[in-house]
mmCIF file of C-alpha atoms and ligand atoms in Angstrom:
data_model
loop_
_atom_site.group_PDB
_atom_site.id
_atom_site.type_symbol
_atom_site.label_atom_id
_atom_site.label_comp_id
_atom_site.label_asym_id
_atom_site.label_seq_id
_atom_site.Cartn_x
_atom_site.Cartn_y
_atom_site.Cartn_z
ATOM 1 C CA UNK A 1 36.537 58.851 -27.787
ATOM 2 C CA UNK A 2 33.505 60.885 -28.752
ATOM 3 C CA UNK A 3 32.291 58.084 -30.985
ATOM 4 C CA UNK A 4 32.696 55.491 -28.284
ATOM 5 C CA UNK A 5 30.569 57.532 -25.898
ATOM 6 C CA UNK A 6 27.882 57.791 -28.543
ATOM 7 C CA UNK A 7 27.805 54.041 -29.110
ATOM 8 C CA UNK A 8 27.674 53.305 -25.393
ATOM 9 C CA UNK A 9 24.886 55.775 -24.703
ATOM 10 C CA UNK A 10 22.822 55.104 -27.829
ATOM 11 C CA UNK A 11 20.757 52.223 -26.366
ATOM 12 C CA UNK A 12 19.645 54.442 -23.485
ATOM 13 C CA UNK A 13 18.274 57.032 -25.866
ATOM 14 C CA UNK A 14 16.654 54.489 -28.133
ATOM 15 C CA UNK A 15 15.098 52.254 -25.471
ATOM 16 C CA UNK A 16 14.960 54.739 -22.617
ATOM 17 C CA UNK A 17 11.287 55.578 -22.772
ATOM 18 C CA UNK A 18 9.466 52.299 -23.087
ATOM 19 C CA UNK A 19 12.052 50.027 -21.593
ATOM 20 C CA UNK A 20 10.480 49.166 -18.250
ATOM 21 C CA UNK A 21 10.565 45.793 -16.569
ATOM 22 C CA UNK A 22 7.513 43.706 -15.649
ATOM 23 C CA UNK A 23 8.298 44.576 -12.045
ATOM 24 C CA UNK A 24 8.162 48.328 -12.681
ATOM 25 C CA UNK A 25 5.000 47.923 -14.735
ATOM 26 C CA UNK A 26 3.314 45.924 -11.968
ATOM 27 C CA UNK A 27 4.434 48.508 -9.407
ATOM 28 C CA UNK A 28 2.973 51.349 -11.425
ATOM 29 C CA UNK A 29 -0.317 49.519 -11.754
ATOM 30 C CA UNK A 30 -0.422 48.643 -8.070
ATOM 31 C CA UNK A 31 0.179 52.285 -7.171
ATOM 32 C CA UNK A 32 -2.298 53.763 -9.607
ATOM 33 C CA UNK A 33 -4.704 51.412 -11.403
ATOM 34 C CA UNK A 34 -7.502 53.423 -13.030
ATOM 35 C CA UNK A 35 -6.845 56.227 -10.551
ATOM 36 C CA UNK A 36 -7.678 54.269 -7.382
ATOM 37 C CA UNK A 37 -4.554 52.970 -5.743
ATOM 38 C CA UNK A 38 -4.489 49.407 -4.323
ATOM 39 C CA UNK A 39 -1.745 50.515 -1.957
ATOM 40 C CA UNK A 40 -4.001 53.077 -0.244
ATOM 41 C CA UNK A 41 -6.103 50.279 1.182
ATOM 42 C CA UNK A 42 -3.794 47.272 1.156
ATOM 43 C CA UNK A 43 -0.586 49.056 2.150
ATOM 44 C CA UNK A 44 2.641 49.760 0.250
ATOM 45 C CA UNK A 45 3.821 46.184 0.742
ATOM 46 C CA UNK A 46 0.305 44.681 0.242
ATOM 47 C CA UNK A 47 0.388 43.305 3.791
ATOM 48 C CA UNK A 48 -2.756 45.179 4.801
ATOM 49 C CA UNK A 49 -3.493 48.645 6.098
ATOM 50 C CA UNK A 50 -5.885 50.518 8.374
ATOM 51 C CA UNK A 51 -8.162 52.470 6.040
ATOM 52 C CA UNK A 52 -10.380 54.300 8.529
ATOM 53 C CA UNK A 53 -11.777 54.360 12.025
ATOM 54 C CA UNK A 54 -15.397 55.239 12.685
ATOM 55 C CA UNK A 55 -18.121 54.884 15.283
ATOM 56 C CA UNK A 56 -21.147 52.686 14.875
ATOM 57 C CA UNK A 57 -23.765 53.031 17.636
ATOM 58 C CA UNK A 58 -21.100 54.518 19.861
ATOM 59 C CA UNK A 59 -18.742 51.615 19.293
ATOM 60 C CA UNK A 60 -15.376 52.378 17.760
ATOM 61 C CA UNK A 61 -14.758 50.353 14.609
ATOM 62 C CA UNK A 62 -11.763 49.927 12.385
ATOM 63 C CA UNK A 63 -11.798 49.277 8.677
ATOM 64 C CA UNK A 64 -8.868 47.329 7.314
ATOM 65 C CA UNK A 65 -7.757 46.458 3.824
ATOM 66 C CA UNK A 66 -6.643 42.829 4.188
ATOM 67 C CA UNK A 67 -3.205 41.352 3.553
ATOM 68 C CA UNK A 68 -3.230 40.263 -0.099
ATOM 69 C CA UNK A 69 0.257 38.778 -0.335
ATOM 70 C CA UNK A 70 -1.074 35.214 -0.115
ATOM 71 C CA UNK A 71 -4.011 35.565 -2.485
ATOM 72 C CA UNK A 72 -3.736 33.410 -5.625
ATOM 73 C CA UNK A 73 -3.779 34.962 -9.091
ATOM 74 C CA UNK A 74 -7.230 33.425 -9.718
ATOM 75 C CA UNK A 75 -8.618 34.990 -6.529
ATOM 76 C CA UNK A 76 -7.101 38.337 -7.401
ATOM 77 C CA UNK A 77 -8.727 38.329 -10.840
ATOM 78 C CA UNK A 78 -12.012 37.361 -9.202
ATOM 79 C CA UNK A 79 -11.758 39.990 -6.440
ATOM 80 C CA UNK A 80 -10.800 42.939 -8.596
ATOM 81 C CA UNK A 81 -13.638 42.313 -11.045
ATOM 82 C CA UNK A 82 -16.441 41.643 -8.559
ATOM 83 C CA UNK A 83 -18.514 43.908 -6.339
ATOM 84 C CA UNK A 84 -17.508 44.654 -2.722
ATOM 85 C CA UNK A 85 -18.796 46.950 0.004
ATOM 86 C CA UNK A 86 -15.575 48.904 0.282
ATOM 87 C CA UNK A 87 -13.244 47.962 -2.510
ATOM 88 C CA UNK A 88 -14.021 49.417 -5.911
ATOM 89 C CA UNK A 89 -14.739 47.190 -8.900
ATOM 90 C CA UNK A 90 -11.940 47.522 -11.427
ATOM 91 C CA UNK A 91 -12.015 46.662 -15.062
ATOM 92 C CA UNK A 92 -8.411 45.652 -15.337
ATOM 93 C CA UNK A 93 -7.334 43.146 -17.978
ATOM 94 C CA UNK A 94 -5.970 39.769 -16.896
ATOM 95 C CA UNK A 95 -2.537 40.906 -18.078
ATOM 96 C CA UNK A 96 -2.708 43.967 -15.814
ATOM 97 C CA UNK A 97 -3.788 41.914 -12.809
ATOM 98 C CA UNK A 98 -1.015 39.421 -13.560
ATOM 99 C CA UNK A 99 1.498 42.295 -13.487
ATOM 100 C CA UNK A 100 0.111 43.505 -10.129
ATOM 101 C CA UNK A 101 0.172 39.948 -8.808
ATOM 102 C CA UNK A 102 3.805 39.445 -9.834
ATOM 103 C CA UNK A 103 4.746 42.787 -8.274
ATOM 104 C CA UNK A 104 3.135 41.805 -4.961
ATOM 105 C CA UNK A 105 4.903 38.420 -4.996
ATOM 106 C CA UNK A 106 8.237 40.195 -5.496
ATOM 107 C CA UNK A 107 7.484 42.742 -2.739
ATOM 108 C CA UNK A 108 6.677 39.875 -0.388
ATOM 109 C CA UNK A 109 10.217 38.499 -0.614
ATOM 110 C CA UNK A 110 11.790 41.805 0.405
HETATM 111 C C1 HEC B 201 -10.948 51.606 -1.117
HETATM 112 C C2 HEC B 201 -10.060 50.608 -0.577
HETATM 113 C C3 HEC B 201 -9.531 49.493 -1.483
HETATM 114 C C4 HEC B 201 -8.877 49.617 -2.689
HETATM 115 C C5 HEC B 201 -8.553 50.895 -3.447
HETATM 116 C C6 HEC B 201 -8.540 48.266 -3.109
HETATM 117 N N1 HEC B 201 -8.987 47.364 -2.185
HETATM 118 FE FE1 HEC B 201 -8.809 45.359 -2.309
HETATM 119 N N2 HEC B 201 -9.971 45.147 -0.635
HETATM 120 C C7 HEC B 201 -10.402 46.182 0.178
HETATM 121 C C8 HEC B 201 -11.185 45.644 1.284
HETATM 122 C C9 HEC B 201 -11.809 46.451 2.421
HETATM 123 C C10 HEC B 201 -11.239 44.248 1.083
HETATM 124 C C11 HEC B 201 -11.982 43.216 1.936
HETATM 125 C C12 HEC B 201 -13.290 42.869 1.233
HETATM 126 C C13 HEC B 201 -14.232 44.055 1.219
HETATM 127 O O1 HEC B 201 -14.854 44.341 2.222
HETATM 128 O O2 HEC B 201 -14.320 44.743 0.193
HETATM 129 C C14 HEC B 201 -10.459 43.974 -0.128
HETATM 130 C C15 HEC B 201 -10.233 42.715 -0.663
HETATM 131 C C16 HEC B 201 -9.318 42.417 -1.663
HETATM 132 C C17 HEC B 201 -8.942 41.091 -2.081
HETATM 133 C C18 HEC B 201 -9.468 39.787 -1.516
HETATM 134 C C19 HEC B 201 -8.628 39.406 -0.308
HETATM 135 C C20 HEC B 201 -8.942 38.022 0.178
HETATM 136 O O3 HEC B 201 -8.389 37.680 1.241
HETATM 137 O O4 HEC B 201 -9.661 37.289 -0.490
HETATM 138 C C21 HEC B 201 -8.005 41.227 -3.089
HETATM 139 C C22 HEC B 201 -7.290 40.107 -3.845
HETATM 140 C C23 HEC B 201 -7.811 42.642 -3.293
HETATM 141 N N3 HEC B 201 -8.623 43.336 -2.415
HETATM 142 C C24 HEC B 201 -6.931 43.178 -4.217
HETATM 143 C C25 HEC B 201 -6.907 44.530 -4.567
HETATM 144 C C26 HEC B 201 -6.163 45.073 -5.688
HETATM 145 C C27 HEC B 201 -5.236 44.274 -6.600
HETATM 146 C C28 HEC B 201 -6.444 46.409 -5.730
HETATM 147 C C29 HEC B 201 -5.989 47.428 -6.776
HETATM 148 C C30 HEC B 201 -6.300 47.078 -8.165
HETATM 149 C C31 HEC B 201 -7.347 46.704 -4.614
HETATM 150 N N4 HEC B 201 -7.609 45.542 -3.937
HETATM 151 C C32 HEC B 201 -7.831 47.951 -4.285
HETATM 152 C C33 HEC B 201 -10.154 47.534 -0.015
HETATM 153 C C34 HEC B 201 -9.592 48.065 -1.169
#
């Protein structure tokens, strides 16, 4: 009985640490890529979020991070590596952006 338990649990000890799915990897990147979280500005589900409200010449303005669930992978690679007024420029690899993209596509279906 003791031996059986060992055999059953062995894979968890061996693969436990680095055995994460693409989905988990994408989620981790989306939450914390290079220290500036996409989800802070685009929302947990990537469907957009109010970032801040401010006044410009006495007029109340709202700053939104747009919905990015329908952005193509090509656009996402382009957006994350180019300069914007609000959004930071990331130097993520194409593989990392692909993981984020896949994560967002999976979130969308929930
Ligand atoms: C500080 C807030 C902020 C963070 C952090 C941020 N974004 Fe953005 N993002 C924006 C805003 C605001 C826009 C709209 C364009 C602009 O003004 O910068 C935008 C635009 C985009 C667009 C283009 C949307 C379109 O319709 O073409 C994509 C794609 C995108 N962001 C993806 C990401 C990803 C992926 C991350 C994380 C790696 C991220 N953003 C992090 C604020 C942010």
